[in-house]
mmCIF file of C-alpha atoms in Angstrom:
data_model
loop_
_atom_site.group_PDB
_atom_site.id
_atom_site.type_symbol
_atom_site.label_atom_id
_atom_site.label_comp_id
_atom_site.label_asym_id
_atom_site.label_seq_id
_atom_site.Cartn_x
_atom_site.Cartn_y
_atom_site.Cartn_z
ATOM 1 C CA MET A 1 3.837 21.320 -37.350
ATOM 2 C CA LEU A 2 0.565 20.896 -35.516
ATOM 3 C CA GLY A 3 -2.007 23.653 -35.605
ATOM 4 C CA SER A 4 -3.602 24.959 -32.438
ATOM 5 C CA LYS A 5 -6.367 22.350 -32.725
ATOM 6 C CA GLY A 6 -3.757 19.598 -33.066
ATOM 7 C CA LEU A 7 -1.929 20.796 -29.969
ATOM 8 C CA LEU A 8 -5.157 20.905 -28.002
ATOM 9 C CA THR A 9 -5.909 17.356 -29.088
ATOM 10 C CA LEU A 10 -2.388 16.221 -28.161
ATOM 11 C CA ALA A 11 -2.613 17.901 -24.751
ATOM 12 C CA SER A 12 -6.014 16.346 -24.129
ATOM 13 C CA TYR A 13 -4.640 12.918 -25.098
ATOM 14 C CA GLN A 14 -1.687 13.308 -22.726
ATOM 15 C CA VAL A 15 -3.936 14.208 -19.796
ATOM 16 C CA LYS A 16 -6.236 11.269 -20.542
ATOM 17 C CA ILE A 17 -3.317 8.823 -20.634
ATOM 18 C CA VAL A 18 -1.879 10.096 -17.342
ATOM 19 C CA ASN A 19 -5.325 9.985 -15.699
ATOM 20 C CA LYS A 20 -6.012 6.477 -17.003
ATOM 21 C CA LEU A 21 -2.685 5.173 -15.743
ATOM 22 C CA GLN A 22 -3.229 6.877 -12.389
ATOM 23 C CA THR A 23 -6.425 4.851 -12.065
ATOM 24 C CA VAL A 24 -4.573 1.675 -13.059
ATOM 25 C CA LYS A 25 -1.908 2.292 -10.419
ATOM 26 C CA ARG A 26 -4.571 2.524 -7.711
ATOM 27 C CA CYS A 27 -5.692 -1.024 -8.575
ATOM 28 C CA ARG A 28 -2.474 -2.826 -9.459
ATOM 29 C CA GLU A 29 1.162 -2.511 -10.501
ATOM 30 C CA PHE A 30 1.948 -1.317 -14.025
ATOM 31 C CA ASN A 31 2.792 -3.865 -16.689
ATOM 32 C CA ILE A 32 5.767 -3.352 -19.006
ATOM 33 C CA ASP A 33 3.647 -1.775 -21.763
ATOM 34 C CA GLU A 34 2.214 0.813 -19.377
ATOM 35 C CA ILE A 35 5.672 1.634 -18.045
ATOM 36 C CA THR A 36 6.884 2.081 -21.624
ATOM 37 C CA ILE A 37 3.993 4.450 -22.362
ATOM 38 C CA LEU A 38 4.867 6.519 -19.300
ATOM 39 C CA TYR A 39 8.572 6.686 -20.165
ATOM 40 C CA ASN A 40 7.791 7.670 -23.765
ATOM 41 C CA LEU A 41 5.391 10.352 -22.595
ATOM 42 C CA GLY A 42 7.910 11.672 -20.074
ATOM 43 C CA GLU A 43 10.725 11.806 -22.630
ATOM 44 C CA SER A 44 8.736 13.435 -25.438
ATOM 45 C CA THR A 45 9.549 17.064 -26.190
ATOM 46 C CA ASN A 46 5.858 17.639 -26.994
ATOM 47 C CA THR A 47 4.583 16.608 -23.567
ATOM 48 C CA ARG A 48 3.052 19.267 -21.343
ATOM 49 C CA GLU A 49 5.034 20.055 -18.216
ATOM 50 C CA ASP A 50 2.193 19.133 -15.873
ATOM 51 C CA CYS A 51 1.875 15.757 -17.601
ATOM 52 C CA ILE A 52 5.615 15.163 -17.228
ATOM 53 C CA VAL A 53 5.291 15.813 -13.494
ATOM 54 C CA GLY A 54 2.405 13.334 -13.365
ATOM 55 C CA VAL A 55 4.427 10.742 -15.268
ATOM 56 C CA TYR A 56 7.360 10.942 -12.872
ATOM 57 C CA LEU A 57 5.047 10.795 -9.855
ATOM 58 C CA LEU A 58 3.396 7.674 -11.249
ATOM 59 C CA LEU A 59 6.772 6.091 -11.937
ATOM 60 C CA GLY A 60 8.024 7.056 -8.490
ATOM 61 C CA THR A 61 11.021 8.898 -9.943
ATOM 62 C CA GLN A 62 12.208 12.470 -9.572
#
């Protein structure tokens, strides 16, 4: 199990990934690897709820 510092690091990582991919989407379509990252992030039980919302918005799914 992750300690509180580990969870903070994981949450920070999730936000950074979503923000990075949001920037990518503004410039071009996602490639297959980026789509896979988003799906994995959205399906993970450790992903913050706000990041899951961001993932589905980026993927254009509900």
